[in-house]
Short mmCIF file of N, CA, C and O in Angstrom, two decimals:
data_model
loop_
_atom_site.label_atom_id
_atom_site.label_comp_id
_atom_site.label_asym_id
_atom_site.label_seq_id
_atom_site.Cartn_x
_atom_site.Cartn_y
_atom_site.Cartn_z
N MET A 224 -47.50 26.61 -72.80
CA MET A 224 -48.71 26.79 -72.01
C MET A 224 -49.90 26.97 -72.94
O MET A 224 -49.80 27.62 -73.96
N SER A 225 -51.05 26.41 -72.52
CA SER A 225 -52.27 26.62 -73.29
C SER A 225 -52.74 28.06 -73.11
O SER A 225 -52.28 28.77 -72.21
N ASP A 226 -53.67 28.48 -73.95
CA ASP A 226 -54.18 29.85 -73.86
C ASP A 226 -54.82 30.11 -72.49
O ASP A 226 -54.65 31.19 -71.94
N ASP A 227 -55.58 29.12 -71.96
CA ASP A 227 -56.20 29.28 -70.64
C ASP A 227 -55.14 29.44 -69.55
O ASP A 227 -55.27 30.29 -68.68
N LYS A 228 -54.11 28.59 -69.62
CA LYS A 228 -53.04 28.68 -68.61
C LYS A 228 -52.28 29.99 -68.76
O LYS A 228 -51.91 30.60 -67.76
N THR A 229 -52.03 30.41 -69.98
CA THR A 229 -51.32 31.67 -70.20
C THR A 229 -52.13 32.83 -69.63
O THR A 229 -51.59 33.69 -68.94
N ALA A 230 -53.43 32.84 -69.90
CA ALA A 230 -54.29 33.91 -69.39
C ALA A 230 -54.33 33.88 -67.86
O ALA A 230 -54.28 34.92 -67.21
N ARG A 231 -54.43 32.70 -67.27
CA ARG A 231 -54.46 32.57 -65.81
C ARG A 231 -53.12 33.02 -65.22
O ARG A 231 -53.08 33.68 -64.18
N PHE A 232 -52.02 32.67 -65.86
CA PHE A 232 -50.70 33.10 -65.38
C PHE A 232 -50.58 34.62 -65.45
O PHE A 232 -50.14 35.26 -64.50
N GLU A 233 -50.98 35.20 -66.58
CA GLU A 233 -50.90 36.65 -66.74
C GLU A 233 -51.78 37.36 -65.72
O GLU A 233 -51.37 38.35 -65.12
N LYS A 234 -52.99 36.86 -65.51
CA LYS A 234 -53.88 37.44 -64.50
C LYS A 234 -53.26 37.27 -63.12
O LYS A 234 -53.30 38.19 -62.29
N GLY A 235 -52.67 36.12 -62.87
CA GLY A 235 -52.01 35.87 -61.59
C GLY A 235 -50.89 36.85 -61.31
O GLY A 235 -50.75 37.37 -60.21
N MET A 236 -50.07 37.12 -62.33
CA MET A 236 -48.99 38.10 -62.15
C MET A 236 -49.55 39.49 -61.89
O MET A 236 -49.02 40.23 -61.05
N GLU A 237 -50.62 39.84 -62.59
CA GLU A 237 -51.24 41.15 -62.40
C GLU A 237 -51.77 41.28 -60.96
O GLU A 237 -51.51 42.29 -60.30
N VAL A 238 -52.47 40.27 -60.49
CA VAL A 238 -53.03 40.31 -59.13
C VAL A 238 -51.91 40.27 -58.10
O VAL A 238 -51.92 41.01 -57.11
N ARG A 239 -50.94 39.41 -58.32
CA ARG A 239 -49.80 39.28 -57.40
C ARG A 239 -49.08 40.62 -57.23
O ARG A 239 -48.77 41.04 -56.12
N ARG A 240 -48.84 41.30 -58.34
CA ARG A 240 -48.18 42.61 -58.27
C ARG A 240 -49.07 43.63 -57.57
O ARG A 240 -48.58 44.45 -56.80
N SER A 241 -50.35 43.57 -57.83
CA SER A 241 -51.29 44.50 -57.21
C SER A 241 -51.35 44.32 -55.69
O SER A 241 -51.44 45.29 -54.95
N VAL A 242 -51.29 43.08 -55.23
CA VAL A 242 -51.40 42.78 -53.80
C VAL A 242 -50.06 42.91 -53.09
O VAL A 242 -49.97 43.52 -52.02
N LEU A 243 -49.02 42.33 -53.65
CA LEU A 243 -47.72 42.27 -52.97
C LEU A 243 -46.78 43.42 -53.35
O LEU A 243 -45.82 43.68 -52.64
N GLY A 244 -47.04 44.08 -54.47
CA GLY A 244 -46.19 45.17 -54.91
C GLY A 244 -45.15 44.70 -55.91
O GLY A 244 -44.69 43.55 -55.85
N ASP A 245 -44.79 45.59 -56.81
CA ASP A 245 -43.81 45.26 -57.85
C ASP A 245 -42.46 44.86 -57.28
O ASP A 245 -41.84 43.92 -57.78
N ALA A 246 -42.01 45.56 -56.26
CA ALA A 246 -40.67 45.27 -55.72
C ALA A 246 -40.58 43.84 -55.20
O ALA A 246 -39.60 43.13 -55.47
N HIS A 247 -41.61 43.40 -54.48
CA HIS A 247 -41.60 42.03 -53.95
C HIS A 247 -41.60 41.01 -55.09
O HIS A 247 -40.82 40.07 -55.08
N VAL A 248 -42.49 41.21 -56.05
CA VAL A 248 -42.60 40.26 -57.17
C VAL A 248 -41.32 40.27 -58.00
O VAL A 248 -40.84 39.20 -58.41
N ASP A 249 -40.74 41.43 -58.23
CA ASP A 249 -39.48 41.51 -58.98
C ASP A 249 -38.37 40.73 -58.27
O ASP A 249 -37.60 40.01 -58.92
N ARG A 250 -38.30 40.85 -56.94
CA ARG A 250 -37.28 40.09 -56.18
C ARG A 250 -37.53 38.58 -56.31
O ARG A 250 -36.60 37.80 -56.52
N ALA A 251 -38.80 38.18 -56.17
CA ALA A 251 -39.14 36.76 -56.28
C ALA A 251 -38.83 36.22 -57.67
O ALA A 251 -38.28 35.12 -57.81
N GLU A 252 -39.15 36.99 -58.69
CA GLU A 252 -38.88 36.56 -60.06
C GLU A 252 -37.37 36.47 -60.32
O GLU A 252 -36.92 35.55 -60.98
N ALA A 253 -36.61 37.39 -59.77
CA ALA A 253 -35.15 37.37 -59.96
C ALA A 253 -34.53 36.17 -59.25
O ALA A 253 -33.50 35.66 -59.70
N ALA A 254 -35.14 35.71 -58.18
CA ALA A 254 -34.61 34.59 -57.41
C ALA A 254 -35.06 33.24 -57.96
O ALA A 254 -34.54 32.20 -57.55
N LYS A 255 -35.99 33.24 -58.88
CA LYS A 255 -36.55 32.01 -59.44
C LYS A 255 -35.47 31.25 -60.21
O LYS A 255 -34.67 31.84 -60.92
N THR A 256 -35.45 29.94 -60.04
CA THR A 256 -34.50 29.08 -60.75
C THR A 256 -35.27 28.03 -61.54
O THR A 256 -36.49 27.89 -61.40
N GLU A 257 -34.55 27.28 -62.32
CA GLU A 257 -35.15 26.18 -63.08
C GLU A 257 -35.81 25.19 -62.11
O GLU A 257 -36.86 24.63 -62.41
N PHE A 258 -35.21 25.02 -60.94
CA PHE A 258 -35.71 24.07 -59.96
C PHE A 258 -37.09 24.46 -59.42
O PHE A 258 -37.99 23.64 -59.32
N ASP A 259 -37.28 25.73 -59.09
CA ASP A 259 -38.55 26.14 -58.48
C ASP A 259 -39.51 26.82 -59.45
O ASP A 259 -40.62 27.20 -59.07
N GLU A 260 -39.13 26.92 -60.72
CA GLU A 260 -40.02 27.57 -61.69
C GLU A 260 -41.39 26.88 -61.79
O GLU A 260 -42.42 27.57 -61.81
N PRO A 261 -41.47 25.55 -61.83
CA PRO A 261 -42.80 24.92 -61.88
C PRO A 261 -43.66 25.28 -60.66
O PRO A 261 -44.87 25.50 -60.79
N PHE A 262 -43.05 25.37 -59.49
CA PHE A 262 -43.79 25.75 -58.29
C PHE A 262 -44.26 27.19 -58.37
O PHE A 262 -45.40 27.51 -58.04
N GLN A 263 -43.38 28.08 -58.83
CA GLN A 263 -43.74 29.48 -58.98
C GLN A 263 -44.90 29.65 -59.97
O GLN A 263 -45.80 30.46 -59.75
N THR A 264 -44.88 28.88 -61.02
CA THR A 264 -45.98 28.91 -61.99
C THR A 264 -47.27 28.42 -61.34
O THR A 264 -48.33 29.03 -61.52
N LEU A 265 -47.18 27.34 -60.57
CA LEU A 265 -48.34 26.80 -59.87
C LEU A 265 -48.98 27.84 -58.96
O LEU A 265 -50.20 28.06 -59.01
N ILE A 266 -48.18 28.52 -58.14
CA ILE A 266 -48.78 29.49 -57.22
C ILE A 266 -49.26 30.74 -57.95
O ILE A 266 -50.25 31.34 -57.56
N THR A 267 -48.58 31.11 -59.03
CA THR A 267 -49.03 32.27 -59.79
C THR A 267 -50.38 31.98 -60.43
O THR A 267 -51.29 32.80 -60.38
N GLU A 268 -50.54 30.79 -61.01
CA GLU A 268 -51.81 30.44 -61.64
C GLU A 268 -52.89 30.10 -60.62
O GLU A 268 -54.02 30.56 -60.74
N GLY A 269 -52.53 29.31 -59.62
CA GLY A 269 -53.52 28.82 -58.66
C GLY A 269 -53.90 29.83 -57.61
O GLY A 269 -55.07 30.21 -57.47
N ALA A 270 -52.90 30.28 -56.86
CA ALA A 270 -53.18 31.22 -55.76
C ALA A 270 -53.57 32.59 -56.29
O ALA A 270 -54.60 33.15 -55.91
N TRP A 271 -52.76 33.13 -57.20
CA TRP A 271 -52.98 34.51 -57.65
C TRP A 271 -53.91 34.61 -58.84
O TRP A 271 -54.75 35.52 -58.90
N GLY A 272 -53.83 33.69 -59.79
CA GLY A 272 -54.64 33.77 -60.99
C GLY A 272 -56.03 33.18 -60.85
O GLY A 272 -56.90 33.42 -61.69
N THR A 273 -56.25 32.41 -59.78
CA THR A 273 -57.56 31.81 -59.56
C THR A 273 -58.17 32.31 -58.25
O THR A 273 -59.18 32.99 -58.25
N VAL A 274 -57.55 31.99 -57.12
CA VAL A 274 -58.14 32.32 -55.82
C VAL A 274 -58.16 33.83 -55.57
O VAL A 274 -59.22 34.41 -55.33
N TRP A 275 -57.01 34.48 -55.62
CA TRP A 275 -56.96 35.92 -55.37
C TRP A 275 -57.63 36.72 -56.48
O TRP A 275 -58.08 37.84 -56.25
N ALA A 276 -57.72 36.17 -57.68
CA ALA A 276 -58.35 36.88 -58.80
C ALA A 276 -59.88 36.82 -58.75
O ALA A 276 -60.55 37.59 -59.43
N SER A 277 -60.42 35.92 -57.95
CA SER A 277 -61.88 35.78 -57.85
C SER A 277 -62.50 37.04 -57.27
O SER A 277 -61.96 37.68 -56.37
N ASP A 278 -63.67 37.39 -57.79
CA ASP A 278 -64.38 38.54 -57.23
C ASP A 278 -65.48 38.09 -56.26
O ASP A 278 -66.36 38.87 -55.91
N GLY A 279 -65.41 36.84 -55.81
CA GLY A 279 -66.38 36.30 -54.86
C GLY A 279 -66.37 36.99 -53.51
O GLY A 279 -67.41 37.11 -52.86
N ILE A 280 -65.20 37.42 -53.07
CA ILE A 280 -65.05 38.23 -51.86
C ILE A 280 -64.03 39.32 -52.17
O ILE A 280 -63.26 39.22 -53.12
N SER A 281 -64.02 40.35 -51.34
CA SER A 281 -63.11 41.46 -51.58
C SER A 281 -61.67 41.09 -51.23
O SER A 281 -61.42 40.13 -50.50
N ARG A 282 -60.74 41.86 -51.74
CA ARG A 282 -59.33 41.64 -51.39
C ARG A 282 -59.09 41.88 -49.90
O ARG A 282 -58.27 41.23 -49.29
N ARG A 283 -59.83 42.82 -49.32
CA ARG A 283 -59.74 43.06 -47.88
C ARG A 283 -60.11 41.79 -47.11
O ARG A 283 -59.38 41.35 -46.22
N GLU A 284 -61.23 41.19 -47.48
CA GLU A 284 -61.66 39.96 -46.81
C GLU A 284 -60.68 38.82 -47.06
O GLU A 284 -60.34 38.06 -46.15
N ARG A 285 -60.22 38.72 -48.29
CA ARG A 285 -59.27 37.65 -48.63
C ARG A 285 -57.96 37.82 -47.86
O ARG A 285 -57.36 36.84 -47.41
N SER A 286 -57.55 39.06 -47.68
CA SER A 286 -56.34 39.35 -46.91
C SER A 286 -56.51 38.89 -45.46
O SER A 286 -55.61 38.25 -44.89
N MET A 287 -57.66 39.20 -44.87
CA MET A 287 -57.93 38.79 -43.48
C MET A 287 -57.96 37.27 -43.37
O MET A 287 -57.39 36.70 -42.43
N LEU A 288 -58.62 36.61 -44.32
CA LEU A 288 -58.67 35.15 -44.31
C LEU A 288 -57.28 34.54 -44.43
O LEU A 288 -56.93 33.59 -43.72
N THR A 289 -56.50 35.09 -45.33
CA THR A 289 -55.14 34.57 -45.55
C THR A 289 -54.30 34.69 -44.29
O THR A 289 -53.64 33.73 -43.88
N LEU A 290 -54.35 35.85 -43.66
CA LEU A 290 -53.58 36.04 -42.42
C LEU A 290 -54.05 35.09 -41.33
O LEU A 290 -53.23 34.48 -40.62
N ALA A 291 -55.35 34.93 -41.18
CA ALA A 291 -55.88 34.02 -40.16
C ALA A 291 -55.47 32.58 -40.45
O ALA A 291 -55.06 31.85 -39.54
N LEU A 292 -55.55 32.18 -41.71
CA LEU A 292 -55.17 30.81 -42.06
C LEU A 292 -53.68 30.57 -41.88
O LEU A 292 -53.27 29.50 -41.39
N LEU A 293 -52.87 31.53 -42.26
CA LEU A 293 -51.42 31.38 -42.04
C LEU A 293 -51.12 31.21 -40.56
O LEU A 293 -50.33 30.34 -40.17
N ALA A 294 -51.75 32.03 -39.72
CA ALA A 294 -51.51 31.94 -38.28
C ALA A 294 -52.05 30.63 -37.72
O ALA A 294 -51.37 29.95 -36.94
N ALA A 295 -53.27 30.27 -38.10
CA ALA A 295 -53.91 29.07 -37.56
C ALA A 295 -53.15 27.80 -37.92
O ALA A 295 -53.11 26.84 -37.13
N THR A 296 -52.53 27.79 -39.08
CA THR A 296 -51.77 26.61 -39.50
C THR A 296 -50.30 26.67 -39.12
O THR A 296 -49.54 25.76 -39.43
N GLY A 297 -49.90 27.76 -38.47
CA GLY A 297 -48.52 27.89 -38.04
C GLY A 297 -47.54 28.22 -39.15
O GLY A 297 -46.33 28.02 -39.01
N ASN A 298 -48.04 28.74 -40.25
CA ASN A 298 -47.18 29.13 -41.38
C ASN A 298 -46.82 30.60 -41.24
O ASN A 298 -47.27 31.46 -42.00
N PHE A 299 -45.99 30.87 -40.25
CA PHE A 299 -45.70 32.24 -39.84
C PHE A 299 -44.79 32.99 -40.81
O PHE A 299 -44.79 34.22 -40.83
N GLU A 300 -44.01 32.27 -41.61
CA GLU A 300 -43.02 32.91 -42.47
C GLU A 300 -43.64 33.92 -43.43
O GLU A 300 -43.04 34.95 -43.74
N GLU A 301 -44.87 33.65 -43.89
CA GLU A 301 -45.49 34.55 -44.87
C GLU A 301 -46.33 35.66 -44.23
O GLU A 301 -46.84 36.52 -44.95
N ILE A 302 -46.48 35.65 -42.92
CA ILE A 302 -47.31 36.68 -42.28
C ILE A 302 -46.77 38.09 -42.53
O ILE A 302 -47.54 38.97 -42.92
N PRO A 303 -45.48 38.36 -42.36
CA PRO A 303 -45.01 39.73 -42.64
C PRO A 303 -45.31 40.19 -44.07
O PRO A 303 -45.72 41.33 -44.29
N MET A 304 -45.14 39.30 -45.05
CA MET A 304 -45.43 39.65 -46.44
C MET A 304 -46.90 40.04 -46.59
O MET A 304 -47.23 41.03 -47.25
N HIS A 305 -47.78 39.28 -45.96
CA HIS A 305 -49.21 39.56 -46.09
C HIS A 305 -49.65 40.74 -45.22
O HIS A 305 -50.63 41.41 -45.57
N ILE A 306 -48.92 41.04 -44.16
CA ILE A 306 -49.20 42.28 -43.41
C ILE A 306 -48.85 43.47 -44.30
O ILE A 306 -49.61 44.43 -44.40
N ARG A 307 -47.69 43.41 -44.97
CA ARG A 307 -47.31 44.49 -45.88
C ARG A 307 -48.36 44.67 -46.98
O ARG A 307 -48.66 45.78 -47.40
N ALA A 308 -48.93 43.55 -47.43
CA ALA A 308 -49.93 43.61 -48.49
C ALA A 308 -51.20 44.31 -48.05
O ALA A 308 -51.94 44.83 -48.90
N THR A 309 -51.47 44.38 -46.75
CA THR A 309 -52.70 45.05 -46.29
C THR A 309 -52.74 46.52 -46.72
O THR A 309 -53.82 47.08 -46.85
N ALA A 310 -51.58 47.10 -46.95
CA ALA A 310 -51.54 48.49 -47.43
C ALA A 310 -52.20 48.61 -48.80
O ALA A 310 -52.66 49.68 -49.18
N ARG A 311 -52.25 47.49 -49.54
CA ARG A 311 -52.85 47.49 -50.88
C ARG A 311 -54.20 46.76 -50.93
O ARG A 311 -54.95 46.94 -51.89
N THR A 312 -54.50 45.95 -49.91
CA THR A 312 -55.77 45.20 -49.94
C THR A 312 -56.90 45.93 -49.21
O THR A 312 -58.06 45.59 -49.38
N GLY A 313 -56.52 46.88 -48.35
CA GLY A 313 -57.54 47.61 -47.61
C GLY A 313 -57.84 47.03 -46.24
O GLY A 313 -58.66 47.58 -45.50
N ALA A 314 -57.20 45.93 -45.88
CA ALA A 314 -57.39 45.38 -44.53
C ALA A 314 -56.69 46.29 -43.53
O ALA A 314 -55.51 46.62 -43.69
N THR A 315 -57.42 46.71 -42.51
CA THR A 315 -56.89 47.64 -41.52
C THR A 315 -56.21 46.88 -40.38
O THR A 315 -56.36 45.66 -40.25
N LYS A 316 -55.53 47.61 -39.53
CA LYS A 316 -54.94 47.00 -38.34
C LYS A 316 -56.02 46.36 -37.49
O LYS A 316 -55.83 45.27 -36.94
N GLN A 317 -57.16 47.02 -37.37
CA GLN A 317 -58.27 46.45 -36.59
C GLN A 317 -58.77 45.15 -37.23
O GLN A 317 -59.06 44.19 -36.52
N ASP A 318 -58.85 45.11 -38.56
CA ASP A 318 -59.23 43.87 -39.25
C ASP A 318 -58.28 42.73 -38.88
O ASP A 318 -58.71 41.61 -38.61
N VAL A 319 -56.99 43.04 -38.90
CA VAL A 319 -55.98 42.03 -38.60
C VAL A 319 -56.09 41.58 -37.14
O VAL A 319 -56.02 40.38 -36.84
N GLN A 320 -56.29 42.53 -36.24
CA GLN A 320 -56.48 42.18 -34.83
C GLN A 320 -57.68 41.24 -34.67
O GLN A 320 -57.60 40.24 -33.94
N GLU A 321 -58.78 41.56 -35.33
CA GLU A 321 -59.98 40.72 -35.24
C GLU A 321 -59.71 39.32 -35.80
O GLU A 321 -60.14 38.32 -35.21
N ALA A 322 -59.01 39.25 -36.92
CA ALA A 322 -58.70 37.94 -37.52
C ALA A 322 -57.85 37.11 -36.56
O ALA A 322 -58.13 35.92 -36.37
N PHE A 323 -56.86 37.73 -35.93
CA PHE A 323 -56.00 36.99 -35.02
C PHE A 323 -56.72 36.63 -33.72
O PHE A 323 -56.39 35.63 -33.08
N GLN A 324 -57.72 37.40 -33.32
CA GLN A 324 -58.53 37.01 -32.16
C GLN A 324 -59.31 35.73 -32.47
O GLN A 324 -59.44 34.86 -31.61
N HIS A 325 -59.81 35.62 -33.69
CA HIS A 325 -60.47 34.39 -34.10
C HIS A 325 -59.49 33.22 -34.05
O HIS A 325 -59.84 32.12 -33.62
N VAL A 326 -58.27 33.47 -34.50
CA VAL A 326 -57.25 32.43 -34.45
C VAL A 326 -57.04 31.98 -33.00
O VAL A 326 -56.96 30.78 -32.72
N ALA A 327 -56.97 32.92 -32.08
CA ALA A 327 -56.75 32.58 -30.66
C ALA A 327 -57.83 31.64 -30.16
O ALA A 327 -57.54 30.64 -29.49
N ILE A 328 -59.08 31.93 -30.48
CA ILE A 328 -60.19 31.12 -29.98
C ILE A 328 -60.28 29.78 -30.68
O ILE A 328 -60.46 28.74 -30.05
N TYR A 329 -60.12 29.76 -31.99
CA TYR A 329 -60.35 28.54 -32.75
C TYR A 329 -59.11 27.71 -33.05
O TYR A 329 -59.24 26.54 -33.40
N ALA A 330 -57.93 28.29 -32.94
CA ALA A 330 -56.72 27.54 -33.27
C ALA A 330 -55.65 27.59 -32.18
O ALA A 330 -54.68 26.86 -32.26
N GLY A 331 -55.81 28.47 -31.21
CA GLY A 331 -54.87 28.51 -30.10
C GLY A 331 -54.22 29.85 -29.87
O GLY A 331 -53.83 30.54 -30.82
N VAL A 332 -54.13 30.19 -28.61
CA VAL A 332 -53.54 31.46 -28.20
C VAL A 332 -52.07 31.59 -28.61
O VAL A 332 -51.67 32.65 -29.10
N PRO A 333 -51.25 30.56 -28.45
CA PRO A 333 -49.84 30.73 -28.84
C PRO A 333 -49.67 31.10 -30.32
O PRO A 333 -48.83 31.94 -30.65
N LYS A 334 -50.46 30.51 -31.20
CA LYS A 334 -50.35 30.84 -32.63
C LYS A 334 -50.76 32.29 -32.87
O LYS A 334 -50.10 33.02 -33.60
N ALA A 335 -51.86 32.70 -32.27
CA ALA A 335 -52.32 34.08 -32.44
C ALA A 335 -51.32 35.06 -31.83
O ALA A 335 -51.05 36.11 -32.42
N ASN A 336 -50.77 34.72 -30.69
CA ASN A 336 -49.80 35.59 -30.03
C ASN A 336 -48.57 35.79 -30.91
O ASN A 336 -48.09 36.91 -31.08
N HIS A 337 -48.09 34.71 -31.51
CA HIS A 337 -46.91 34.82 -32.37
C HIS A 337 -47.25 35.64 -33.62
O HIS A 337 -46.45 36.50 -34.06
N ALA A 338 -48.42 35.41 -34.19
CA ALA A 338 -48.84 36.17 -35.37
C ALA A 338 -48.94 37.66 -35.04
O ALA A 338 -48.52 38.51 -35.83
N LEU A 339 -49.47 37.99 -33.88
CA LEU A 339 -49.57 39.39 -33.46
C LEU A 339 -48.19 40.02 -33.30
O LEU A 339 -47.99 41.18 -33.68
N LYS A 340 -47.25 39.28 -32.75
CA LYS A 340 -45.89 39.79 -32.60
C LYS A 340 -45.29 40.11 -33.97
O LYS A 340 -44.65 41.15 -34.16
N LEU A 341 -45.49 39.20 -34.93
CA LEU A 341 -44.97 39.43 -36.28
C LEU A 341 -45.65 40.63 -36.93
O LEU A 341 -44.99 41.45 -37.57
N ALA A 342 -46.97 40.73 -36.75
CA ALA A 342 -47.70 41.86 -37.32
C ALA A 342 -47.23 43.17 -36.71
O ALA A 342 -47.01 44.15 -37.44
N LYS A 343 -47.07 43.19 -35.41
CA LYS A 343 -46.63 44.41 -34.72
C LYS A 343 -45.27 44.86 -35.25
O LYS A 343 -45.07 46.04 -35.55
N ALA A 344 -44.34 43.93 -35.37
CA ALA A 344 -43.00 44.26 -35.87
C ALA A 344 -43.06 44.73 -37.32
O ALA A 344 -42.38 45.69 -37.71
N THR A 345 -43.90 44.09 -38.12
CA THR A 345 -44.00 44.46 -39.54
C THR A 345 -44.63 45.84 -39.69
O THR A 345 -44.17 46.66 -40.50
N TYR A 346 -45.70 46.11 -38.93
CA TYR A 346 -46.31 47.45 -38.97
C TYR A 346 -45.29 48.52 -38.56
O TYR A 346 -45.24 49.59 -39.16
N ALA A 347 -44.47 48.23 -37.57
CA ALA A 347 -43.44 49.19 -37.14
C ALA A 347 -42.44 49.44 -38.27
O ALA A 347 -42.05 50.59 -38.52
N GLU A 348 -42.03 48.38 -38.97
CA GLU A 348 -41.12 48.53 -40.12
C GLU A 348 -41.78 49.36 -41.22
O GLU A 348 -41.12 50.23 -41.82
N MET A 349 -43.06 49.12 -41.47
CA MET A 349 -43.77 49.86 -42.50
C MET A 349 -43.83 51.34 -42.15
O MET A 349 -43.66 52.20 -43.02
N GLU A 350 -44.05 51.64 -40.88
CA GLU A 350 -44.10 53.04 -40.46
C GLU A 350 -42.73 53.71 -40.57
O GLU A 350 -42.63 54.86 -40.96
N GLU A 351 -41.67 52.96 -40.26
CA GLU A 351 -40.31 53.48 -40.41
C GLU A 351 -40.02 53.79 -41.88
O GLU A 351 -39.37 54.78 -42.19
N ASP A 352 -40.48 52.91 -42.76
CA ASP A 352 -40.24 53.09 -44.20
C ASP A 352 -40.90 54.33 -44.75
O ASP A 352 -40.47 54.84 -45.79
N THR A 353 -41.96 54.80 -44.11
CA THR A 353 -42.66 55.98 -44.61
C THR A 353 -42.11 57.26 -44.05
O THR A 353 -42.55 58.34 -44.43
N LYS A 354 -41.15 57.17 -43.15
CA LYS A 354 -40.55 58.39 -42.55
C LYS A 354 -39.50 58.96 -43.45
O LYS A 354 -38.88 58.40 -44.24
#
């Protein structure tokens, strides 16, 4: 890797751990194989080392945008992970509700409804984990 790519990867890992938590990143790294390593590098550098590392908007705002985009595009699998990340990004339950209301109006009620169900279940799991 070039110095720029190495720095972007390192920054990406730092941001990824900060947003998703060490346990999640450690599990993902342990599951990485030769087959998906190039993809993992791509998302670490691109998503985490560039987009999430930008100071153009806050992590709270970025978290809300990410959740809304995941719901609007029907990429529901990552919603629980990003709901858990709100504990570290500062996005509140009300923020998430507002983001999903936008999804309902601009992308469809069924997508927003499903995203809300996932968020509700994930918040319940998070509360159980703190007991």
